[in-house]
Coordinates of C-alpha atoms in Angstrom, one line a residue:
M1 CA 119.2 51.9 -202.4
E2 CA 118.9 52.7 -206.1
E3 CA 120.3 50.1 -208.5
A4 CA 123.0 51.1 -210.8
A5 CA 121.9 51.5 -214.4
P6 CA 122.9 48.5 -216.6
L7 CA 126.1 49.1 -218.6
S8 CA 125.7 49.9 -222.3
Q9 CA 127.3 47.7 -224.9
L10 CA 130.0 50.4 -225.5
E11 CA 130.8 50.5 -221.8
Q12 CA 131.0 46.7 -221.6
R13 CA 133.4 46.5 -224.5
L14 CA 135.6 49.4 -223.2
I15 CA 135.8 47.7 -219.8
G16 CA 137.0 44.5 -221.5
H17 CA 139.8 46.3 -223.3
L18 CA 140.9 48.3 -220.3
Q19 CA 140.9 45.2 -217.9
I20 CA 143.5 43.7 -220.2
L21 CA 145.6 46.8 -220.6
Y22 CA 145.4 48.0 -217.0
P23 CA 144.6 44.9 -214.8
H24 CA 145.5 46.6 -211.6
L25 CA 143.3 49.6 -212.0
D26 CA 139.5 50.1 -211.8
A27 CA 138.3 49.5 -215.4
G28 CA 134.9 51.0 -214.6
E29 CA 136.4 54.3 -213.6
L30 CA 138.8 54.3 -216.5
T31 CA 135.9 53.7 -218.8
R32 CA 134.0 56.7 -217.5
N33 CA 137.2 58.8 -217.9
C34 CA 137.6 57.6 -221.5
L35 CA 134.0 58.5 -222.4
N36 CA 134.2 61.9 -220.7
T37 CA 137.5 62.7 -222.2
F38 CA 136.2 61.8 -225.7
G39 CA 132.9 63.5 -225.2
L40 CA 131.1 60.3 -226.1
D41 CA 127.6 59.2 -224.9
P42 CA 127.8 55.6 -223.5
K43 CA 124.5 54.9 -225.2
T44 CA 125.9 55.7 -228.7
D45 CA 124.9 53.1 -231.2
S46 CA 127.7 50.8 -232.6
P47 CA 128.4 51.1 -236.3
K48 CA 127.5 48.0 -238.3
P49 CA 130.5 45.7 -238.7
H50 CA 132.1 44.8 -242.1
R51 CA 131.1 48.0 -243.9
N52 CA 133.2 49.1 -246.8
I53 CA 133.7 52.8 -246.2
W54 CA 135.2 53.2 -249.7
D55 CA 134.8 52.2 -253.3
Q56 CA 136.7 52.2 -256.6
S57 CA 136.7 56.0 -256.8
D58 CA 138.8 56.4 -253.7
I59 CA 142.4 57.3 -254.4
M60 CA 144.8 58.7 -251.8
L61 CA 147.4 61.4 -252.2
I62 CA 150.3 61.3 -249.8
T63 CA 152.0 64.7 -249.2
Y64 CA 153.7 67.0 -246.7
A65 CA 151.8 70.1 -245.9
D66 CA 154.6 72.2 -247.4
T67 CA 155.7 70.1 -250.4
L68 CA 154.2 72.9 -252.6
R69 CA 155.2 76.4 -251.9
K70 CA 154.3 79.8 -253.4
D71 CA 155.6 83.2 -252.5
G72 CA 153.0 85.1 -250.4
D73 CA 150.8 82.1 -249.6
T74 CA 150.7 79.5 -246.8
P75 CA 151.7 76.0 -248.0
L76 CA 148.5 74.4 -246.8
N77 CA 146.5 76.9 -248.9
T78 CA 148.8 76.4 -251.9
L79 CA 148.4 72.6 -251.6
H80 CA 144.6 72.9 -251.3
D81 CA 144.4 75.1 -254.4
F82 CA 146.6 72.8 -256.5
V83 CA 144.8 69.6 -255.5
K84 CA 141.4 71.1 -256.0
T85 CA 142.3 72.6 -259.4
E86 CA 144.5 69.9 -260.8
L87 CA 143.5 66.7 -259.1
S88 CA 139.9 66.9 -258.0
E89 CA 139.0 64.2 -260.6
C90 CA 141.7 61.9 -259.4
I91 CA 142.0 62.2 -255.6
S92 CA 139.4 61.6 -252.9
V93 CA 141.7 61.3 -249.8
V94 CA 144.6 63.6 -248.9
H95 CA 147.1 62.1 -246.4
L96 CA 148.7 65.1 -244.7
L97 CA 152.0 64.0 -243.2
P98 CA 152.7 65.5 -239.8
F99 CA 151.8 69.2 -239.9
F100 CA 152.6 70.0 -236.3
P101 CA 155.6 71.9 -234.8
Y102 CA 158.5 69.5 -234.8
S103 CA 162.2 69.3 -234.0
S104 CA 163.5 66.7 -236.5
D105 CA 162.5 63.9 -238.9
D106 CA 160.5 66.2 -241.1
G107 CA 157.6 66.2 -238.7
F108 CA 157.7 62.9 -236.9
S109 CA 159.3 64.4 -233.8
V110 CA 156.2 66.2 -232.7
M111 CA 156.6 69.1 -230.2
D112 CA 152.9 70.0 -229.9
Y113 CA 150.1 67.7 -231.1
T114 CA 147.4 70.3 -230.7
S115 CA 148.7 73.0 -233.1
V116 CA 149.5 73.4 -236.8
N117 CA 153.1 74.4 -237.7
P118 CA 152.7 78.2 -238.3
S119 CA 155.1 77.9 -241.3
S120 CA 152.5 75.6 -243.0
G121 CA 149.2 77.3 -242.0
K122 CA 146.4 77.1 -239.4
W123 CA 143.8 74.6 -238.3
R124 CA 141.4 76.6 -240.5
N125 CA 143.3 75.3 -243.6
I126 CA 142.9 71.7 -242.4
T127 CA 139.2 72.1 -241.9
E128 CA 138.7 73.8 -245.3
L129 CA 140.6 71.0 -247.0
S130 CA 138.4 68.4 -245.2
Q131 CA 135.3 70.1 -246.9
D132 CA 136.6 69.1 -250.3
F133 CA 138.5 65.9 -249.6
K134 CA 138.7 63.2 -247.0
V135 CA 141.7 64.1 -244.9
M136 CA 144.1 61.5 -243.2
G137 CA 146.2 62.8 -240.4
D138 CA 149.2 61.2 -238.7
L139 CA 148.7 60.1 -235.1
V140 CA 152.4 59.9 -234.1
I141 CA 151.6 57.7 -231.2
N142 CA 154.8 55.9 -230.3
H143 CA 157.0 58.8 -229.4
C144 CA 157.3 62.6 -229.3
S145 CA 160.0 65.2 -229.5
S146 CA 162.7 65.5 -226.8
R147 CA 162.0 69.3 -227.1
S148 CA 158.3 68.9 -226.4
M149 CA 156.7 70.5 -223.3
W150 CA 155.9 66.9 -222.0
F151 CA 159.6 66.0 -222.1
E152 CA 160.7 69.3 -220.5
N153 CA 158.2 68.5 -217.7
Y154 CA 159.5 65.0 -217.5
K155 CA 163.0 66.3 -216.7
A156 CA 161.5 68.8 -214.2
G157 CA 159.4 66.1 -212.5
V158 CA 156.1 67.8 -213.1
E159 CA 152.9 66.8 -214.9
P160 CA 151.8 66.6 -217.6
G161 CA 154.9 64.7 -218.7
A162 CA 156.6 63.5 -215.5
S163 CA 155.2 60.0 -215.9
Y164 CA 154.7 59.9 -219.7
F165 CA 157.9 58.3 -221.0
Y166 CA 159.1 54.8 -221.0
E167 CA 162.1 54.2 -218.7
A168 CA 164.3 51.1 -218.7
D169 CA 167.2 49.7 -216.7
P170 CA 170.4 49.8 -218.9
N171 CA 171.4 46.5 -217.2
A172 CA 168.1 44.8 -218.3
D173 CA 168.1 42.2 -221.1
L174 CA 167.3 44.2 -224.2
S175 CA 169.0 41.9 -226.6
N176 CA 165.8 40.8 -228.3
V177 CA 164.4 44.2 -229.0
V178 CA 163.8 44.7 -232.7
R179 CA 165.4 48.0 -233.9
P180 CA 164.6 50.0 -237.0
R181 CA 167.7 52.2 -236.5
M182 CA 171.4 52.1 -235.7
S183 CA 171.3 54.5 -232.7
P184 CA 171.5 53.2 -229.1
L185 CA 168.1 52.2 -227.8
L186 CA 168.4 54.0 -224.4
R187 CA 169.2 57.7 -223.9
E188 CA 170.7 58.9 -220.6
V189 CA 168.8 61.9 -219.2
Q190 CA 169.4 64.0 -216.2
T191 CA 166.2 64.8 -214.4
K192 CA 165.1 66.4 -211.1
N193 CA 164.8 62.8 -209.8
G194 CA 168.3 61.8 -210.9
T195 CA 169.7 60.0 -213.9
K196 CA 167.1 58.1 -216.0
Y197 CA 167.3 56.1 -219.2
V198 CA 164.5 56.6 -221.6
W199 CA 163.6 54.3 -224.5
C200 CA 164.1 55.7 -228.0
T201 CA 163.0 53.3 -230.7
F202 CA 163.9 55.6 -233.6
S203 CA 166.2 58.5 -232.5
H204 CA 167.3 60.2 -229.3
D205 CA 165.1 63.1 -230.3
Q206 CA 162.1 60.8 -230.5
V207 CA 161.4 59.6 -227.0
D208 CA 159.0 56.7 -226.6
L209 CA 155.7 57.3 -224.7
N210 CA 154.6 55.0 -221.9
F211 CA 151.1 53.6 -222.5
E212 CA 151.3 51.5 -219.4
N213 CA 150.3 54.9 -217.8
P214 CA 146.6 55.5 -218.5
K215 CA 147.3 59.3 -218.4
V216 CA 149.1 58.9 -221.7
L217 CA 146.0 57.2 -223.2
M218 CA 143.8 60.0 -222.0
E219 CA 146.1 62.6 -223.6
F220 CA 145.8 60.8 -226.9
L221 CA 142.0 60.6 -226.6
R222 CA 142.0 64.4 -226.2
I223 CA 144.2 64.7 -229.3
I224 CA 142.1 62.4 -231.4
R225 CA 139.0 64.2 -230.4
L226 CA 140.6 67.5 -231.5
Y227 CA 141.5 66.1 -234.9
L228 CA 137.9 64.8 -235.4
E229 CA 136.5 68.2 -234.5
K230 CA 138.8 69.8 -237.1
G231 CA 137.5 67.5 -239.9
I232 CA 140.1 64.6 -239.9
R233 CA 138.4 61.3 -240.4
W234 CA 141.2 59.0 -241.5
F235 CA 143.9 58.2 -238.9
R236 CA 147.3 56.8 -239.7
L237 CA 148.8 55.2 -236.5
D238 CA 152.5 55.9 -237.1
A239 CA 155.0 53.2 -235.9
V240 CA 152.3 51.6 -233.9
A241 CA 153.9 48.2 -233.9
F242 CA 156.4 49.4 -231.3
L243 CA 153.8 51.0 -229.0
W244 CA 154.0 48.6 -226.0
K245 CA 157.4 47.7 -224.6
S246 CA 158.6 44.8 -222.4
P247 CA 162.3 44.2 -221.6
G248 CA 163.2 40.6 -222.4
T249 CA 160.9 40.5 -225.4
S250 CA 161.2 41.8 -229.0
S251 CA 159.0 44.8 -227.9
I252 CA 157.2 44.8 -231.3
N253 CA 153.8 43.5 -232.1
L254 CA 153.0 42.7 -228.5
P255 CA 149.5 41.6 -227.6
N256 CA 148.8 44.9 -225.7
T257 CA 149.6 46.9 -228.8
H258 CA 146.8 45.1 -230.6
E259 CA 144.5 45.6 -227.7
M260 CA 145.2 49.3 -227.7
I261 CA 144.4 49.5 -231.4
R262 CA 141.1 47.8 -230.8
L263 CA 140.3 50.3 -228.0
L264 CA 141.2 53.3 -230.1
R265 CA 139.1 52.0 -233.1
L266 CA 136.2 51.4 -230.7
M267 CA 136.2 55.0 -229.5
I268 CA 136.9 56.6 -232.9
E269 CA 134.2 54.8 -234.9
H270 CA 131.6 55.4 -232.2
Y271 CA 132.4 59.1 -232.5
A272 CA 132.5 59.1 -236.3
P273 CA 131.1 56.0 -238.1
D274 CA 132.8 57.1 -241.3
A275 CA 136.2 57.2 -239.7
V276 CA 139.0 54.9 -240.9
I277 CA 142.0 53.5 -239.0
I278 CA 145.2 52.7 -240.9
T279 CA 148.2 51.0 -239.2
E280 CA 151.7 51.9 -240.4
T281 CA 153.7 48.7 -239.6
N282 CA 156.8 48.4 -241.7
I283 CA 157.5 44.7 -240.8
P284 CA 157.5 41.3 -242.5
N285 CA 154.3 40.4 -244.3
R286 CA 152.9 37.8 -242.0
E287 CA 153.3 40.1 -239.0
N288 CA 151.8 43.0 -240.9
L289 CA 148.6 41.0 -241.7
T290 CA 147.8 40.5 -238.0
Y291 CA 146.9 44.2 -237.8
F292 CA 143.6 43.5 -239.4
G293 CA 142.7 41.6 -236.3
N294 CA 139.3 40.1 -236.8
A295 CA 138.2 43.1 -238.8
N296 CA 138.3 45.0 -235.5
E297 CA 141.7 46.6 -235.6
A298 CA 142.9 48.5 -238.8
H299 CA 140.4 49.1 -241.6
L300 CA 143.4 49.3 -243.9
I301 CA 147.0 48.1 -243.6
Y302 CA 149.9 49.3 -245.7
N303 CA 150.9 46.7 -248.2
F304 CA 154.5 47.1 -247.3
S305 CA 155.8 44.2 -249.4
L306 CA 154.4 45.7 -252.6
P307 CA 157.0 48.5 -253.2
P308 CA 160.2 46.4 -253.1
L309 CA 158.6 43.4 -254.9
L310 CA 157.1 45.6 -257.7
I311 CA 160.3 47.6 -258.2
N312 CA 162.2 44.3 -258.2
T313 CA 159.8 42.9 -260.8
L314 CA 160.2 45.8 -263.2
V315 CA 164.0 46.1 -263.0
S316 CA 164.6 42.3 -263.1
G317 CA 162.1 41.4 -265.8
S318 CA 160.6 38.6 -263.7
C319 CA 157.3 38.7 -261.7
E320 CA 158.0 35.3 -260.0
H321 CA 158.2 36.7 -256.5
L322 CA 155.5 39.3 -256.9
K323 CA 153.1 36.7 -258.2
D324 CA 154.0 34.1 -255.5
W325 CA 153.4 36.7 -252.8
L326 CA 150.1 37.8 -254.1
M327 CA 148.9 34.2 -254.6
R328 CA 149.5 33.7 -250.9
M329 CA 147.8 36.9 -249.7
P330 CA 144.4 36.4 -248.1
P331 CA 141.5 38.4 -249.6
A332 CA 140.7 41.1 -247.1
Q333 CA 137.4 40.7 -245.2
Q334 CA 134.6 43.1 -246.1
G335 CA 135.2 46.3 -244.0
T336 CA 139.0 45.9 -244.4
T337 CA 141.3 46.3 -247.3
Y338 CA 145.0 46.9 -248.3
L339 CA 146.6 50.3 -248.9
N340 CA 148.6 49.9 -252.1
F341 CA 151.6 52.2 -252.4
V342 CA 154.9 52.0 -254.3
A343 CA 156.5 55.2 -253.1
S344 CA 156.1 57.3 -249.9
H345 CA 157.9 60.0 -247.9
D346 CA 160.0 57.2 -246.5
G347 CA 162.3 54.8 -248.3
V348 CA 161.5 51.4 -249.9
G349 CA 161.3 49.2 -246.8
L350 CA 163.4 46.0 -247.0
R351 CA 162.1 44.1 -243.9
P352 CA 158.9 43.3 -245.8
T353 CA 161.0 41.3 -248.3
E354 CA 162.1 38.8 -245.6
G355 CA 161.1 35.3 -246.7
L356 CA 160.1 36.7 -250.1
L357 CA 163.5 37.6 -251.7
S358 CA 166.7 35.6 -251.3
E359 CA 169.8 37.3 -249.9
W360 CA 171.3 37.3 -253.4
E361 CA 168.2 38.8 -255.0
L362 CA 168.0 41.5 -252.3
D363 CA 171.7 42.4 -252.8
N364 CA 171.1 42.6 -256.6
L365 CA 168.2 45.0 -256.0
I366 CA 170.1 47.1 -253.6
N367 CA 173.1 47.4 -255.9
T368 CA 170.8 48.3 -258.9
M369 CA 169.2 51.1 -256.9
K370 CA 172.6 52.4 -255.9
R371 CA 173.5 52.5 -259.6
F372 CA 170.3 54.6 -260.2
G373 CA 171.5 57.1 -257.5
G374 CA 169.8 55.6 -254.4
K375 CA 171.1 55.6 -250.9
I376 CA 170.8 52.7 -248.3
S377 CA 169.7 53.2 -244.7
S378 CA 170.6 50.5 -242.1
R379 CA 169.3 49.2 -238.8
T380 CA 170.9 47.2 -236.0
S381 CA 169.7 43.6 -236.0
V382 CA 169.2 41.6 -232.7
T383 CA 172.7 40.1 -233.2
G384 CA 174.2 43.6 -233.3
E385 CA 174.9 43.6 -237.1
A386 CA 174.1 46.5 -239.4
K387 CA 171.5 45.4 -241.9
P388 CA 169.9 47.3 -244.8
Y389 CA 166.6 48.7 -243.7
E390 CA 165.4 50.7 -246.6
I391 CA 166.4 52.1 -250.0
N392 CA 166.2 55.8 -250.3
I393 CA 165.4 56.8 -253.9
S394 CA 162.7 58.6 -255.9
L395 CA 160.3 56.2 -257.7
W396 CA 161.1 58.0 -261.0
D397 CA 164.8 57.1 -260.7
A398 CA 164.2 53.7 -259.2
L399 CA 162.5 52.7 -262.5
S400 CA 165.0 54.3 -264.9
G401 CA 166.5 51.0 -266.1
S402 CA 167.0 47.3 -265.6
V403 CA 169.3 45.2 -263.6
S404 CA 171.1 43.8 -266.6
K405 CA 171.3 46.9 -268.8
G406 CA 171.1 49.9 -266.6
P407 CA 169.2 53.1 -267.6
D408 CA 167.4 52.7 -270.9
Q409 CA 164.8 54.1 -273.3
W410 CA 161.9 52.4 -271.5
H411 CA 162.0 54.7 -268.4
F412 CA 158.5 56.3 -268.9
A413 CA 156.9 53.0 -270.0
R414 CA 158.3 51.2 -267.0
F415 CA 157.1 53.9 -264.6
M416 CA 153.6 53.8 -266.0
C417 CA 153.5 50.0 -265.8
A418 CA 154.2 50.3 -262.1
A419 CA 151.3 52.7 -261.8
G420 CA 149.1 50.4 -263.9
I421 CA 149.7 47.5 -261.5
Q422 CA 149.3 49.6 -258.4
L423 CA 145.9 50.9 -259.6
A424 CA 144.5 47.5 -260.5
L425 CA 145.4 45.4 -257.5
E426 CA 143.0 44.5 -254.8
G427 CA 143.0 47.4 -252.3
L428 CA 143.0 51.2 -252.2
P429 CA 145.8 53.0 -254.2
A430 CA 147.9 55.7 -252.5
F431 CA 150.2 57.9 -254.5
Y432 CA 153.0 59.9 -253.1
I433 CA 152.7 63.4 -254.6
H434 CA 156.1 63.1 -256.3
S435 CA 155.0 60.0 -258.2
L436 CA 152.4 62.2 -260.0
F437 CA 155.2 64.5 -261.3
G438 CA 158.1 62.1 -261.9
T439 CA 160.2 64.0 -259.4
E440 CA 163.9 63.0 -259.5
N441 CA 166.3 62.3 -256.7
D442 CA 167.0 65.5 -254.7
Y443 CA 170.7 65.2 -253.9
Q444 CA 170.9 68.9 -252.8
R445 CA 168.3 68.3 -250.1
V446 CA 170.3 65.3 -248.8
E447 CA 173.4 67.4 -248.6
N448 CA 171.4 70.2 -246.8
T449 CA 169.8 67.9 -244.2
G450 CA 172.3 65.1 -243.9
H451 CA 169.5 62.5 -244.1
F452 CA 169.2 60.0 -246.9
R453 CA 165.3 60.1 -246.8
S454 CA 165.5 63.7 -248.0
I455 CA 166.3 62.4 -251.4
N456 CA 162.6 61.8 -252.0
R457 CA 161.3 64.8 -250.1
H458 CA 161.7 67.5 -252.8
I459 CA 160.1 70.9 -252.2
W460 CA 158.4 72.3 -255.3
N461 CA 157.9 76.0 -256.0
V462 CA 154.4 75.7 -257.4
D463 CA 155.0 78.2 -260.1
D464 CA 158.0 76.3 -261.3
L465 CA 156.1 73.0 -261.1
E466 CA 153.1 74.4 -263.1
H467 CA 155.5 75.7 -265.8
R468 CA 157.0 72.2 -266.1
L469 CA 153.6 70.6 -266.2
N470 CA 152.6 72.9 -269.1
T471 CA 155.7 72.5 -271.2
P472 CA 157.2 69.5 -273.0
T473 CA 159.0 67.8 -270.0
H474 CA 158.9 64.3 -268.6
H475 CA 157.0 65.9 -265.7
Q476 CA 154.2 66.9 -268.0
K477 CA 154.2 63.5 -269.7
V478 CA 153.9 61.7 -266.4
F479 CA 151.3 64.0 -264.9
H480 CA 148.9 63.8 -267.8
A481 CA 149.4 60.0 -268.2
M482 CA 148.8 59.4 -264.5
R483 CA 145.7 61.6 -264.3
N484 CA 144.2 59.8 -267.3
L485 CA 145.0 56.3 -265.9
I486 CA 143.6 57.2 -262.5
Q487 CA 140.3 58.6 -264.0
I488 CA 139.8 55.4 -266.0
R489 CA 140.4 53.3 -262.9
R490 CA 138.0 55.3 -260.7
A491 CA 135.0 54.4 -262.9
Q492 CA 135.4 50.6 -262.9
P493 CA 133.4 48.5 -260.4
A494 CA 135.9 45.6 -260.9
F495 CA 138.5 47.8 -259.3
H496 CA 136.5 48.2 -256.1
P497 CA 139.1 47.6 -253.3
N498 CA 137.2 44.5 -252.2
A499 CA 136.4 43.1 -255.6
T500 CA 137.5 39.5 -256.3
Q501 CA 141.1 39.1 -257.5
Y502 CA 142.7 36.0 -259.0
I503 CA 146.3 35.7 -260.1
L504 CA 146.8 34.1 -263.5
H505 CA 149.5 31.7 -264.5
T506 CA 151.1 33.4 -267.5
G507 CA 154.8 32.7 -266.8
N508 CA 157.3 35.1 -265.2
K509 CA 157.5 37.7 -268.1
L510 CA 153.8 38.5 -268.2
F511 CA 152.1 39.5 -264.9
A512 CA 148.3 39.0 -265.1
F513 CA 145.3 38.8 -262.8
W514 CA 141.5 38.9 -263.0
R515 CA 139.2 41.2 -261.1
Q516 CA 135.4 40.9 -260.8
S517 CA 133.0 43.5 -259.4
L518 CA 131.1 42.8 -256.2
D519 CA 127.9 42.5 -258.2
R520 CA 129.7 40.2 -260.7
R521 CA 128.7 42.3 -263.7
Q522 CA 132.1 43.6 -264.7
S523 CA 135.0 41.2 -265.3
L524 CA 138.4 42.7 -266.0
F525 CA 141.7 41.1 -267.0
A526 CA 144.9 43.1 -266.3
I527 CA 147.9 41.9 -268.3
Y528 CA 151.3 43.5 -268.1
N529 CA 154.6 42.9 -270.0
I530 CA 157.1 43.5 -267.2
T531 CA 160.2 43.1 -269.4
D532 CA 162.2 45.2 -271.9
E533 CA 161.3 42.8 -274.8
P534 CA 158.0 42.3 -276.6
Q535 CA 155.9 39.5 -275.1
S536 CA 153.0 37.6 -276.7
F537 CA 150.1 35.6 -275.4
N538 CA 146.9 34.1 -276.8
L539 CA 143.5 35.4 -275.7
A540 CA 142.3 31.8 -275.4
E541 CA 144.4 31.6 -272.2
L542 CA 142.2 34.2 -270.5
N543 CA 138.8 32.3 -270.9
L544 CA 137.0 35.3 -272.1
I545 CA 133.2 34.9 -271.8
A546 CA 132.0 34.3 -275.4
T547 CA 128.8 36.3 -275.1
D548 CA 130.5 39.5 -273.9
D549 CA 132.3 42.2 -275.9
W550 CA 135.9 42.8 -274.6
T551 CA 137.6 46.2 -274.8
D552 CA 140.9 47.5 -273.5
L553 CA 139.9 50.3 -271.2
I554 CA 143.2 52.2 -271.9
T555 CA 143.1 52.3 -275.7
D556 CA 139.4 51.5 -276.4
Q557 CA 140.6 48.7 -278.8
K558 CA 138.0 45.9 -279.1
Y559 CA 139.1 42.3 -279.1
E560 CA 136.5 40.2 -281.0
D561 CA 138.7 37.2 -282.0
R562 CA 138.9 35.1 -278.8
M563 CA 141.7 33.1 -280.3
A564 CA 143.9 36.0 -281.4
Q565 CA 147.5 36.3 -280.4
V566 CA 148.3 39.6 -278.7
T567 CA 151.8 41.1 -278.5
L568 CA 152.6 43.6 -275.8
M569 CA 155.5 46.0 -276.3
P570 CA 158.0 46.5 -273.4
Y571 CA 156.1 47.4 -270.3
Q572 CA 152.8 47.8 -272.2
F573 CA 149.7 46.6 -270.4
L574 CA 146.0 46.0 -271.1
W575 CA 142.9 46.4 -268.9
L576 CA 140.6 44.1 -270.8
A577 CA 137.0 44.4 -269.6
N578 CA 133.6 43.1 -270.7
K579 CA 132.0 46.4 -269.7
K580 CA 133.5 49.9 -269.7
S581 CA 132.2 52.4 -267.2
K582 CA 132.9 56.1 -267.8
A583 CA 134.0 58.5 -265.1
K584 CA 131.1 60.6 -263.7

């Protein structure tokens, strides 16, 4: 009798994950199914661990496929043309928010994971974009649309779909389940097999998938393989913290969720060693950090505490909480880093402020954002109370003034100060497309859709946008300033996402930190006045190396007197470096 061939390292690792996820099934057979479904040779070499698949030149753009529209053109083609023409020296990664046919939530209620929404374009447009930029796609993995073929099949009792959705007993103890929304958790559904209750973490149009069924895993492996074949290399795992459910628990951040992420990363990076996994987990900071695993889960995690803390810093005039949070943040291991964003298609999440802002400070921030035209979305807490979940507002309007004085003359300076901090912190910066234009709150879109999040999802006619970018408007001023700042940043080794960072003790009115390149050749001090009054400091406080020449990268001003006092105007900042690298 012939002996079975020894298992490869990949097969052994897959079996380990699958035995944990599906202990009652044959892990060997599941492993063969996974490899066959993914088209992966079991002898494929493993990529080296702890590789940084990025450097200081990597900047991400976050956008919907149809944010830019032009008569007679498909939105994806319009977007590609605009980014290639206007942003090729600024952007390396394009995050395309869900571009599939959908039924609600601007794309996050996916009806068909395998096709591009015809109103946006075709797969050819995605592939062409991937030839000029790295493309990140959304893997909306927790739920799909109640109007999808899968859910129609579920109601009819046929596969694929009959066993794909998570059912729960309405009499079970669900009191500990963490909710991001106000709607009831369970939805009653009439099916061929009688009345069922399906789990809906977000809305009743977004029905949660049941990953306890390995058929669901196989479906997503087929979907991921398709995305890889179309040129997508960066994967955003949407709402992944809620993936695994268990009545009687919080049903968030469960161990099997982490196990599933490890399995998906194993498969994806063996198929494409340059692939990147990003987890979208809008949760308190300590929980969010667990998604790095041991550098074997997410390559990048969203720095969800940054948006509320940075906005709070700039409207309150105190960096106390931003500074304290960053001082406690662990440096990311090589091969992992933070995704630094301040605005996105969603609102400013408030759960990530838990344990960081007091209730009084949070109320003050919320009330200020309301004064600047923002809306507040709520969720149901485990005690059944309505709690603020996120602030819905454009970043331009969020930074229009201060807590104490309201809108003021420092609007633009405050906005650019936020960008200056975002670009300089440890991690990879991600800019929502509207932050590059200074787009205002879109109240008409809120009225049209009935959803607060629409306030920051404006649709631009590209001809109108280009007119504004070429005439004296605040849009033009923001766009040119942002492009200039990003280009300076992309050239500096000290801004590598994994370069050393050390927060400086300069009081609460000046926010400052030190970065040093991985080869230790470039040192850079980033100093920000985060108030609406001039602030001074002495260069002696920075311990500048005496043998080096120090220059502000932004203004090219040299600082030769190491004892000089420097005064920063409201929201002015310096990037003081011993070496200046120029963009290639």
